[in-house]
Coordinates of C-alpha atoms and ligand atoms in Angstrom, one line a residue:
X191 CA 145.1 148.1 99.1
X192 CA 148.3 146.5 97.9
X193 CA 149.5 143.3 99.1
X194 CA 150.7 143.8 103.0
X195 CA 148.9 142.3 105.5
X196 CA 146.4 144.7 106.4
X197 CA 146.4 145.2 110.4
X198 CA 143.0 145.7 111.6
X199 CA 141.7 146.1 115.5
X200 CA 138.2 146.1 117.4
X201 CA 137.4 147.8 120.8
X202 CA 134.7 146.2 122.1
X203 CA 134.4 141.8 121.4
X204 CA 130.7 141.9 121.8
X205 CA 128.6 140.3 119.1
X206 CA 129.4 142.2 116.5
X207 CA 133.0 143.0 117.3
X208 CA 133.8 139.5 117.9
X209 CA 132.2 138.1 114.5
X210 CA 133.4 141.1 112.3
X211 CA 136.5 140.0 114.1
X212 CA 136.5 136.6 113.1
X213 CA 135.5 136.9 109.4
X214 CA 138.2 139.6 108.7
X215 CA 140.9 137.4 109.8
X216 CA 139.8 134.7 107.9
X217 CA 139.9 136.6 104.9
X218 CA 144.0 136.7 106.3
X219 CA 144.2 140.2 107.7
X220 CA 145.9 140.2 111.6
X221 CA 143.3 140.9 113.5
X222 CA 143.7 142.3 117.8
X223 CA 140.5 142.4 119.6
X224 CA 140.9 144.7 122.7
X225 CA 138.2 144.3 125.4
X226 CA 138.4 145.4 128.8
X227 CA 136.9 142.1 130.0
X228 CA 139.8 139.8 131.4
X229 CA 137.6 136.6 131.2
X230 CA 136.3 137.5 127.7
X231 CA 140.1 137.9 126.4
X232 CA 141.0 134.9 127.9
X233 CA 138.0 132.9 126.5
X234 CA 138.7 134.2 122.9
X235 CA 142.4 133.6 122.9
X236 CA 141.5 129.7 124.1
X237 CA 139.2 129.7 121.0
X238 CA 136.3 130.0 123.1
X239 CA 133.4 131.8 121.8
X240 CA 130.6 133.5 124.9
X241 CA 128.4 133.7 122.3
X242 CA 126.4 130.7 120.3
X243 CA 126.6 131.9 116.4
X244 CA 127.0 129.4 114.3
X245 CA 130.4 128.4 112.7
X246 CA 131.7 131.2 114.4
X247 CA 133.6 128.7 117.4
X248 CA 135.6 127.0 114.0
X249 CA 136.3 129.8 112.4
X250 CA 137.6 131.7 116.0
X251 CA 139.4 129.0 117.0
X252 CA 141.3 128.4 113.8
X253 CA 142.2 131.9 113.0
X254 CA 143.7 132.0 116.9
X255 CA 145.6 129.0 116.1
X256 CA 146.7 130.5 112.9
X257 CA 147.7 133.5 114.9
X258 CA 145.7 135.8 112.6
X259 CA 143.3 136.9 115.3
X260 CA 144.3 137.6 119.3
X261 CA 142.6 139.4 122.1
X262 CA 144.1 141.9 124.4
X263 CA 143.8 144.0 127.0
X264 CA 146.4 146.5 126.1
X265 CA 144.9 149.0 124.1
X266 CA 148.2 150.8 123.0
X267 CA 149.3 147.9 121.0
X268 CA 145.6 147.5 119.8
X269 CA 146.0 151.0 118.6
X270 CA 149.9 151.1 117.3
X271 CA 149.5 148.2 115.7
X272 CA 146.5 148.7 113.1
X273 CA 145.1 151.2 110.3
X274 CA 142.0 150.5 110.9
X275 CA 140.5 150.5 114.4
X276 CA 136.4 149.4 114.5
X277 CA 134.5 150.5 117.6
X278 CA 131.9 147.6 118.3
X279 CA 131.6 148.0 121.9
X280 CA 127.9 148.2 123.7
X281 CA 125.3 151.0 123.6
X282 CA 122.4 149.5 126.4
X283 CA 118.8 151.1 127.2
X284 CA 119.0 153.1 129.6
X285 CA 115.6 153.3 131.9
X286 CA 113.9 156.3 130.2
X287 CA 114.4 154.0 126.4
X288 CA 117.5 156.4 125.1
X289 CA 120.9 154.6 124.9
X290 CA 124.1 154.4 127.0
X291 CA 126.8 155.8 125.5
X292 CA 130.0 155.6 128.1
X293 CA 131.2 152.5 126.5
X294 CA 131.6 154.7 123.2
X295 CA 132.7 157.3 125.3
X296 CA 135.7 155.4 127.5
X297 CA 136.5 153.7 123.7
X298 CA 137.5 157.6 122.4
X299 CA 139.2 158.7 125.2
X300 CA 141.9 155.2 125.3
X301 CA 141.7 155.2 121.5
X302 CA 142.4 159.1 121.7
X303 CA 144.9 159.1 124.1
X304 CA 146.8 156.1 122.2
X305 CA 146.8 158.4 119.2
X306 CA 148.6 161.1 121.0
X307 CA 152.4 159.9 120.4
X308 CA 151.4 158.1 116.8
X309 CA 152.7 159.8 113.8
X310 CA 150.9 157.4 110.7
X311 CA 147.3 158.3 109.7
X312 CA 144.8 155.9 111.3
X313 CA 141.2 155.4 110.6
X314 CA 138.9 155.2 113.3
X315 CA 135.2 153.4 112.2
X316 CA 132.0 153.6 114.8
X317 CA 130.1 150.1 114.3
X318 CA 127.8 150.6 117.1
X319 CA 124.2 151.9 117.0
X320 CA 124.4 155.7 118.3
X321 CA 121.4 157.8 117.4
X322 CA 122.1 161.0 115.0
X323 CA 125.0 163.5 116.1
X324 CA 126.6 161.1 118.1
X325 CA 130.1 160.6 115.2
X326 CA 130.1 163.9 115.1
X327 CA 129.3 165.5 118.8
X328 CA 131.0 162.9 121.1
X329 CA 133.4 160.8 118.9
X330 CA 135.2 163.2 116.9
X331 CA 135.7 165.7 120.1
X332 CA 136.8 163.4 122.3
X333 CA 139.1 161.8 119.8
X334 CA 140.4 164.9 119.3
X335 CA 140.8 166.5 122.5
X336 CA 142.2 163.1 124.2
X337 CA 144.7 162.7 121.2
X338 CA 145.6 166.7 120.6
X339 CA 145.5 165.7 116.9
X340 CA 143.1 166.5 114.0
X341 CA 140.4 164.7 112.7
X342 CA 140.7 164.6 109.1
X343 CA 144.2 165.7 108.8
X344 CA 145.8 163.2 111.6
X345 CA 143.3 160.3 111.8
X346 CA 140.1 159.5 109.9
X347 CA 136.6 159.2 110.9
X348 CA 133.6 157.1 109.9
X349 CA 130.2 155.9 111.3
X350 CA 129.6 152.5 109.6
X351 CA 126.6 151.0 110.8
X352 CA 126.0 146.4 110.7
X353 CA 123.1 145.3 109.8
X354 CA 123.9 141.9 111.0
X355 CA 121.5 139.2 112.1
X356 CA 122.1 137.0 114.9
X357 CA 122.0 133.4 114.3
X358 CA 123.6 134.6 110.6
X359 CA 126.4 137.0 111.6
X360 CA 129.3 135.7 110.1
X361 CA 127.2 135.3 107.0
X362 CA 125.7 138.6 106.9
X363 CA 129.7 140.2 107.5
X364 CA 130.6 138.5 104.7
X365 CA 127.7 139.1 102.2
X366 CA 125.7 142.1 103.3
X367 CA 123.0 143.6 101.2
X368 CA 124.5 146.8 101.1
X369 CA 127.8 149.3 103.1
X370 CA 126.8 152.5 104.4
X371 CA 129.5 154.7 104.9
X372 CA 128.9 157.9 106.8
X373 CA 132.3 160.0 106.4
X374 CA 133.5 162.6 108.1
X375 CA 135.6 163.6 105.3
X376 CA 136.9 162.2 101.5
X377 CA 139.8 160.9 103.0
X378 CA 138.4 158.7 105.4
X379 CA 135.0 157.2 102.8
X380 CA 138.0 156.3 100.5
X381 CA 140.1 154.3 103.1
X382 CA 136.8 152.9 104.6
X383 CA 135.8 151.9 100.8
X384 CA 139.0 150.3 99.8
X385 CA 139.2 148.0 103.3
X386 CA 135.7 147.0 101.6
X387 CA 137.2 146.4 98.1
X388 CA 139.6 144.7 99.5
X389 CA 137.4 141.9 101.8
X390 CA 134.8 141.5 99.0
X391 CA 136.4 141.9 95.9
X392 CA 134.4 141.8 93.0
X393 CA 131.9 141.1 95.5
X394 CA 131.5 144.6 96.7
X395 CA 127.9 145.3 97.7
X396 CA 125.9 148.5 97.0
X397 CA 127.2 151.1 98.7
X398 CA 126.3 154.4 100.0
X399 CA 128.3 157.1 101.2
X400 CA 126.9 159.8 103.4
X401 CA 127.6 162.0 106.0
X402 CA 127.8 160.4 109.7
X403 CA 124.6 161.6 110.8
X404 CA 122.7 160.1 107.7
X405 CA 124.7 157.1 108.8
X406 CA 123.2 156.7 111.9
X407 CA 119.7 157.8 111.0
X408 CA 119.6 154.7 108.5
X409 CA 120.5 152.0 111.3
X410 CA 117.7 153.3 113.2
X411 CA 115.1 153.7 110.2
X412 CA 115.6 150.1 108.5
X413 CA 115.0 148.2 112.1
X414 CA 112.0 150.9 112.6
X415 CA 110.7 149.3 109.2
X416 CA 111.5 146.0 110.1
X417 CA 109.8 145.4 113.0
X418 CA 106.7 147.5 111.5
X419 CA 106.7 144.6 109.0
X420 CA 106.5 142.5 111.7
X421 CA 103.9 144.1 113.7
X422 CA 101.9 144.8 110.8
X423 CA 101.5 141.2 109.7
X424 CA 101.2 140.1 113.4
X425 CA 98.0 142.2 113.4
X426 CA 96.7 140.6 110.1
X427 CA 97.5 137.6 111.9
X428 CA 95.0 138.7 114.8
X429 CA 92.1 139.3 112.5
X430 CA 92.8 136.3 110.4
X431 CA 92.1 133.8 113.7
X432 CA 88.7 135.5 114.1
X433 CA 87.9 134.1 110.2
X434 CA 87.1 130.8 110.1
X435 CA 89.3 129.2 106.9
X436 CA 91.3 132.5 106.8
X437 CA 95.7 131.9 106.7
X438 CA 98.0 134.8 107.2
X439 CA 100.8 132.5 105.6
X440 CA 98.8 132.9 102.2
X441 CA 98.0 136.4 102.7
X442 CA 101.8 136.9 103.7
X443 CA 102.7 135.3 100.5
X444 CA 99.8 137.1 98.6
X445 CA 101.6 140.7 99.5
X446 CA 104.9 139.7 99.4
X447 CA 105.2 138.8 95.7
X448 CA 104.2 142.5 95.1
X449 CA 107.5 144.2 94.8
X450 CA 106.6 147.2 96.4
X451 CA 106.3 145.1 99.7
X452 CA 108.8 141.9 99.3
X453 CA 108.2 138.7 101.0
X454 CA 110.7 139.2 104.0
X455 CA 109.7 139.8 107.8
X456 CA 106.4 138.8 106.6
X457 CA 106.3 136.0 108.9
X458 CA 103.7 136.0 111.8
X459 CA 104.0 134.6 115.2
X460 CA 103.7 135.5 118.7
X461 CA 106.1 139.0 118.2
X462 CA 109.3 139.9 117.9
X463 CA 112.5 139.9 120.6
X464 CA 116.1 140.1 121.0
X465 CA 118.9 143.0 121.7
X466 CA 118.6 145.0 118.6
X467 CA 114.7 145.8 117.8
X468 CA 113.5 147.0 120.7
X469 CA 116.1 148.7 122.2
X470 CA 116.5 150.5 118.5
X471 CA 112.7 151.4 118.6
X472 CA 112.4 152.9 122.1
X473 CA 115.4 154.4 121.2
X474 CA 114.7 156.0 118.3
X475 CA 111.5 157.5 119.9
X476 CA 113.4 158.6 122.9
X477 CA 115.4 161.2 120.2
X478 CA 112.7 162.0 117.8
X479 CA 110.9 163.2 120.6
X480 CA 113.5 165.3 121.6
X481 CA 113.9 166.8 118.6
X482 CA 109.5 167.5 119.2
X483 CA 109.1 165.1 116.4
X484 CA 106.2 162.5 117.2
X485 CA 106.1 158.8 115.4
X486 CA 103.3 157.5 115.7
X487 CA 103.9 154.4 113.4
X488 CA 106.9 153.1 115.8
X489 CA 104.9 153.9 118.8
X490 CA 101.9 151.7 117.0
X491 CA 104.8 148.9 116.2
X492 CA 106.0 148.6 120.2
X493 CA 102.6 149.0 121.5
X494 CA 101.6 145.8 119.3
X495 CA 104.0 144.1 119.8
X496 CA 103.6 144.6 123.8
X497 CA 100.5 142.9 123.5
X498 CA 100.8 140.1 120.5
X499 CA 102.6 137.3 122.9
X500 CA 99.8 137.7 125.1
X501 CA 97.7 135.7 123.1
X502 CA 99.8 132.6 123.4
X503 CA 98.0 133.1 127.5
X504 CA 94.4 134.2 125.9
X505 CA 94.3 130.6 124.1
X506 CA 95.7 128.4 126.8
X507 CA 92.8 130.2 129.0
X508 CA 90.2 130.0 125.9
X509 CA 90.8 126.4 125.7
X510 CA 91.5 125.5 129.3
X511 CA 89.7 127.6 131.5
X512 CA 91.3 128.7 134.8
X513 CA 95.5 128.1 134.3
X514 CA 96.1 127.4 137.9
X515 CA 98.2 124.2 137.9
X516 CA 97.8 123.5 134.9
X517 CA 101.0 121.6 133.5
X518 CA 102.4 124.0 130.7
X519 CA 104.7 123.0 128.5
X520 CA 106.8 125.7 126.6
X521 CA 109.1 124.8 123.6
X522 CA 111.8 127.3 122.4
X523 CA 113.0 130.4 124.6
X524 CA 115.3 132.2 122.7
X525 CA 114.2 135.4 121.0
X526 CA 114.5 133.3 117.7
X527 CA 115.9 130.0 116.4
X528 CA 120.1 129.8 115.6
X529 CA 120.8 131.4 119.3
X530 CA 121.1 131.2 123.0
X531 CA 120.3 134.7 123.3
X532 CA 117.0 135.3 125.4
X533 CA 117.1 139.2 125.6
X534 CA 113.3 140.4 125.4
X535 CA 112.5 137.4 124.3
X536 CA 108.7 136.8 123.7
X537 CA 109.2 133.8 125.8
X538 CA 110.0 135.6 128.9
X539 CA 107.0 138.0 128.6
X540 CA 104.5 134.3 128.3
X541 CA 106.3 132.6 131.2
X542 CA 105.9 135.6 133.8
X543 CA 102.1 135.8 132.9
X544 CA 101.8 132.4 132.8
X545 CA 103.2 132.6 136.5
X546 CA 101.0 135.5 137.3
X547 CA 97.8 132.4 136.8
X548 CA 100.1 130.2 138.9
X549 CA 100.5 127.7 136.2
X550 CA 103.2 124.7 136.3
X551 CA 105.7 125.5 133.8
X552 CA 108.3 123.3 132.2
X553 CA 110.6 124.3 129.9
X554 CA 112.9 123.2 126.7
X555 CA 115.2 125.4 124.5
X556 CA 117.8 123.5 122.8
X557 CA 120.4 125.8 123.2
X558 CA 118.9 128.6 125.7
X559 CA 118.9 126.4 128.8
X560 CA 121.5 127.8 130.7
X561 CA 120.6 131.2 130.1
X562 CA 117.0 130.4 131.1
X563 CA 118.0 129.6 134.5
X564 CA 119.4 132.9 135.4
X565 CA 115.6 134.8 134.0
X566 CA 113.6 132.0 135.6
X567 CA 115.6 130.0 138.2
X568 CA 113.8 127.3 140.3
X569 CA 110.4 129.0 139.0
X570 CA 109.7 126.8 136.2
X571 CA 110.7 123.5 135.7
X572 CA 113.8 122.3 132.7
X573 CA 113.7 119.4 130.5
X574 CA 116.7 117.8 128.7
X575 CA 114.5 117.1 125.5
X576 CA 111.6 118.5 123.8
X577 CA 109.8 115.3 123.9
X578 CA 110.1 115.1 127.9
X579 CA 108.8 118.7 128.6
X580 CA 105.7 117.7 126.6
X581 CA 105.0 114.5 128.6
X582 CA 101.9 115.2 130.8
X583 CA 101.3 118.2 129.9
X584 CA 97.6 120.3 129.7
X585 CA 99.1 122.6 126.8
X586 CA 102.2 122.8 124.7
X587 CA 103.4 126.4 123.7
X588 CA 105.7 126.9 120.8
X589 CA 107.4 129.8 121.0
X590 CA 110.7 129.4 119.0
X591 CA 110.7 127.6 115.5
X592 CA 113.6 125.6 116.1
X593 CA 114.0 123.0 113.3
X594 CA 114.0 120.3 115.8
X595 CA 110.7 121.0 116.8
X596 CA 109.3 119.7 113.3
X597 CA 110.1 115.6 114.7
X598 CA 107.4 115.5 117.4
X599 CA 104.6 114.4 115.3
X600 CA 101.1 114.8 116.3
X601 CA 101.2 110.9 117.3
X602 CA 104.2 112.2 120.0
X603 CA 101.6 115.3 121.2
X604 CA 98.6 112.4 121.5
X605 CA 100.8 109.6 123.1
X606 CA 102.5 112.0 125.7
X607 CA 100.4 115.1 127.1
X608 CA 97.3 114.7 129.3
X609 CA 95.6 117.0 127.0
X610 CA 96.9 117.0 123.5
X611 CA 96.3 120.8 123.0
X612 CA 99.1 122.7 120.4
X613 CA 99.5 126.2 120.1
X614 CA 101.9 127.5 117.3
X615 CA 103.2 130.4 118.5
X616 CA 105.4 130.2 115.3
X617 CA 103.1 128.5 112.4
X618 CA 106.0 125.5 112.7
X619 CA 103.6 122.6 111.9
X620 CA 100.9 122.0 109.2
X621 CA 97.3 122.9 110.0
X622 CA 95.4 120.8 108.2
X623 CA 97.6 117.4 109.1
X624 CA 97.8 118.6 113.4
X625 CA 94.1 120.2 113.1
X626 CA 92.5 116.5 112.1
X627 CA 94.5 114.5 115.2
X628 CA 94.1 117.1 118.1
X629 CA 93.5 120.3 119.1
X630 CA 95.5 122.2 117.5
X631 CA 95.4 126.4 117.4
X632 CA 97.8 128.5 115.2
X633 CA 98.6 132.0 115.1
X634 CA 97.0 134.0 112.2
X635 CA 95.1 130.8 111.1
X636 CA 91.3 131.1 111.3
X637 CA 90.1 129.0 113.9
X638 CA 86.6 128.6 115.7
X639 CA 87.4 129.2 119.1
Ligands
UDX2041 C1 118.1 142.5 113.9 C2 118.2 143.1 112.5 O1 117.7 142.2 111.5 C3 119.7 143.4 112.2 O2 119.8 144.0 110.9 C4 120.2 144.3 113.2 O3 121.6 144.6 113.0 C5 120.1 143.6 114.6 O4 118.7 143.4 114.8 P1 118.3 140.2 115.0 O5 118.0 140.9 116.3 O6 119.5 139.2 115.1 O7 118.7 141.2 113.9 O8 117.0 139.4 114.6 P2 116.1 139.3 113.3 O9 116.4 138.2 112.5 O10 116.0 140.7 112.7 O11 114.7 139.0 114.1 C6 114.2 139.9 115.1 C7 112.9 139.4 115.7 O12 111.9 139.4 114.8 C8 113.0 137.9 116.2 O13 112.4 137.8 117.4 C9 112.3 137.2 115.1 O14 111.7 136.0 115.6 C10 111.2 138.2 114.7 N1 110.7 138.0 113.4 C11 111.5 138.3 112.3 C12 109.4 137.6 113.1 O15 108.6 137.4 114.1 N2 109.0 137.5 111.8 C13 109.8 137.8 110.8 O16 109.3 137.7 109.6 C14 111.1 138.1 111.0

């Protein structure tokens, strides 16, 4: 890529649109973000992110200032204006677990019909998560068909899946573990892979290139595999609590440093959430099944993971008896520490049975507050600190590992709650140290209840 400013547009400012966004400009290319969201376009161009990620509101707001990065709602100039357009909008559940694929389709048919009167070669890159055919069986007809042009030969095609973490998305855009390119032709891998040369340099990581279906089999395979990790130490967890002395953090440790199994996602707690995982997983089952394909392994990594916050409510009751009015204090709501996001979080699922045994509930998050009042509203009570939600209370729950969370001492649990009873949800505190000042019950760490 020589030394032009290279012109790049997203459809779709979601999470990953609006971060890939961000991290392209600052690397100086002009960046348009189209959206069909009048709010959201306004918000961005003011420098204001609707998402918490962090560093991503200094990096947005100076690139908008720097006029490297704008948001629109006109997607001809979104389209005129750029070589490369990325398509990073949405793809929900739908009820029966497969996913919802208008957004992609209503982003083909502008983008297609933009092409239409365009004579210079454009390439077109799918971000989303689409399950296998979708590049080739819905994207590249409709481009075609709304732009009377040919794919290949008039505009370029490519499925080009993210892999990024939320909480570390700017990060992960700019130093991911690996590109996979699923092409629809030479052409287009070799424009994808030079835009790549060009934002990482020498830095360029591993990467494969493949047709768009292998693409988009991938995505779905490596989250699969992730959350089995999950599940599968989650379990270990389980059996390690029935064995007095037993620690799934050493036994984590003890199968990670073979390199056959690696020492990530090896972290046990109360299961895992958010927007990606299970919506992937139910997904993924959703098609294989429709191509008469079981998977038992993924069913076996949902159902545990159905069941694993539920123990959070099997100790409370163990330790408490009967729930009803008991004073419940639960710290951390989001699906995981670094964001506001509370989609399937684990908390949700522990609240509502809480509920179910009519216990008092008060809440902290640090950064999930707001969004916590529209799942729970006047159900369950807020605090503005961790330290005030724990005052009085029968139990504390720790649900998210946020750093903060590490202050409040065992001297803090004693002095404040009416029953100084702890359970890590998230293996945040030290055993020995909170198991010799009060009673104190960890996931996956061998206790005698
Ligand atoms: C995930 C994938 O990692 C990413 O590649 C994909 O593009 C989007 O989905 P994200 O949803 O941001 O990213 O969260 P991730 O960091 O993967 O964690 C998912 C869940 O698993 C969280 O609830 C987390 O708390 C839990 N988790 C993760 C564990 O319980 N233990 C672990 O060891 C790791």
């Amino acid at each position: 890529m020589n030394n032009k400013t290279l012109k790049v547009a997203f459809f779709g400012l979601g999470y990953v649109g609006l971060t890939m966004a961000t991290s392209i400009a600052e690397r100086d290319a002009r960046v348009i973000g189209y959206d069909i969201d009048t709010e959201k376009v306004a918000k961005v161009n003011k420098g204001e992110t609707p998402i918490h990620e962090p560093n991503l509101s200094t990096l947005l707001r100076r690139n908008i200032v720097k006029k490297r990065f704008f948001a629109i709602e006109d997607p001809r100039k979104a389209v005129k204006e750029s070589e490369i357009i990325f398509i990073t909008v949405g793809t929900p559940s739908l009820q029966d677990g497969s996913i919802n694929l208008d957004y992609v389709k209503s982003a083909s048919e502008t983008i297609g019909k933009e092409l239409r009167d365009l004579e210079d070669y454009k390439l077109i890159v799918l971000r989303s998560t689409v399950t296998p055919g979708t590049t080739c069986n819905l994207l590249k007809p409709s481009l075609e068909a709304n732009s009377c042009r040919i794919c290949g030969k008039d505009f370029g095609l490519a499925y080009n899946p993210e892999f990024l973490r939320e909480g570390s998305a700017i990060k992960d855009t700019l130093h991911p573990d690996r590109l996979i390119i699923g092409e629809m032709d030479e052409k287009s891998g070799d424009a994808l892979e030079e835009f790549y040369q060009w934002l990482y340099h020498d830095e360029l990581p591993p990467t494969i290139r493949t047709n768009p279906d292998i693409a988009e089999l991938i995505k779905y395979a490596n989250n699969a595999f992730l959350a089995m990790k999950v599940s599968f130490i989650n379990q270990v967890a389980n059996l390690c609590q029935r064995i007095p002395n037993a620690d799934v953090e050493v036994i984590a440790k003890g199968i990670g440093l073979d390199r056959r199994i690696g020492p990530l996602f090896l972290k046990a707690g109360l299961g895992w959430g958010g927007s990606c995982l299970p919506k992937d997983l139910r997904a993924l089952l959703k098609f294989s099944r429709s191509k008469g394909v079981a998977l038992p392994l993924t069913e076996a990594t949902l159902f545990v993971n159905e069941i694993q916050p539920l123990n959070a409510v099997k100790i409370a009751e163990k330790l408490l008896g009967d729930l009803k009015d008991m004073r419940i204090a639960i710290l951390g709501l989001s699906f995981k520490p670094g964001t506001n996001d509370m989609r399937e979080a684990v908390s949700i699922k522990i609240v509502e049975e809480l509920l179910r045994r009519e216990a008092k509930i008060v809440t902290y998050d640090p950064v999930a507050m707001e969004n916590a009042r529209i799942v729970f509203g006047d159900r369950v009570g807020y605090s503005k600190s961790a330290l005030e939600c724990i005052n009085d209370a029968d139990c504390s729950i720790i649900i998210t590992e946020w750093p903060e969370f590490l202050k409040i001492k065992p001297k803090d649990f004693v002095s404040r709650m009416r029953n100084p009873i702890v359970i890590d949800g998230r293996r945040l505190y030290d055993p020995e140290d909170f198991s010799s000042k009060l009673r104190y019950v960890a996931i996956g760490f061998g206790s005698k209840i």
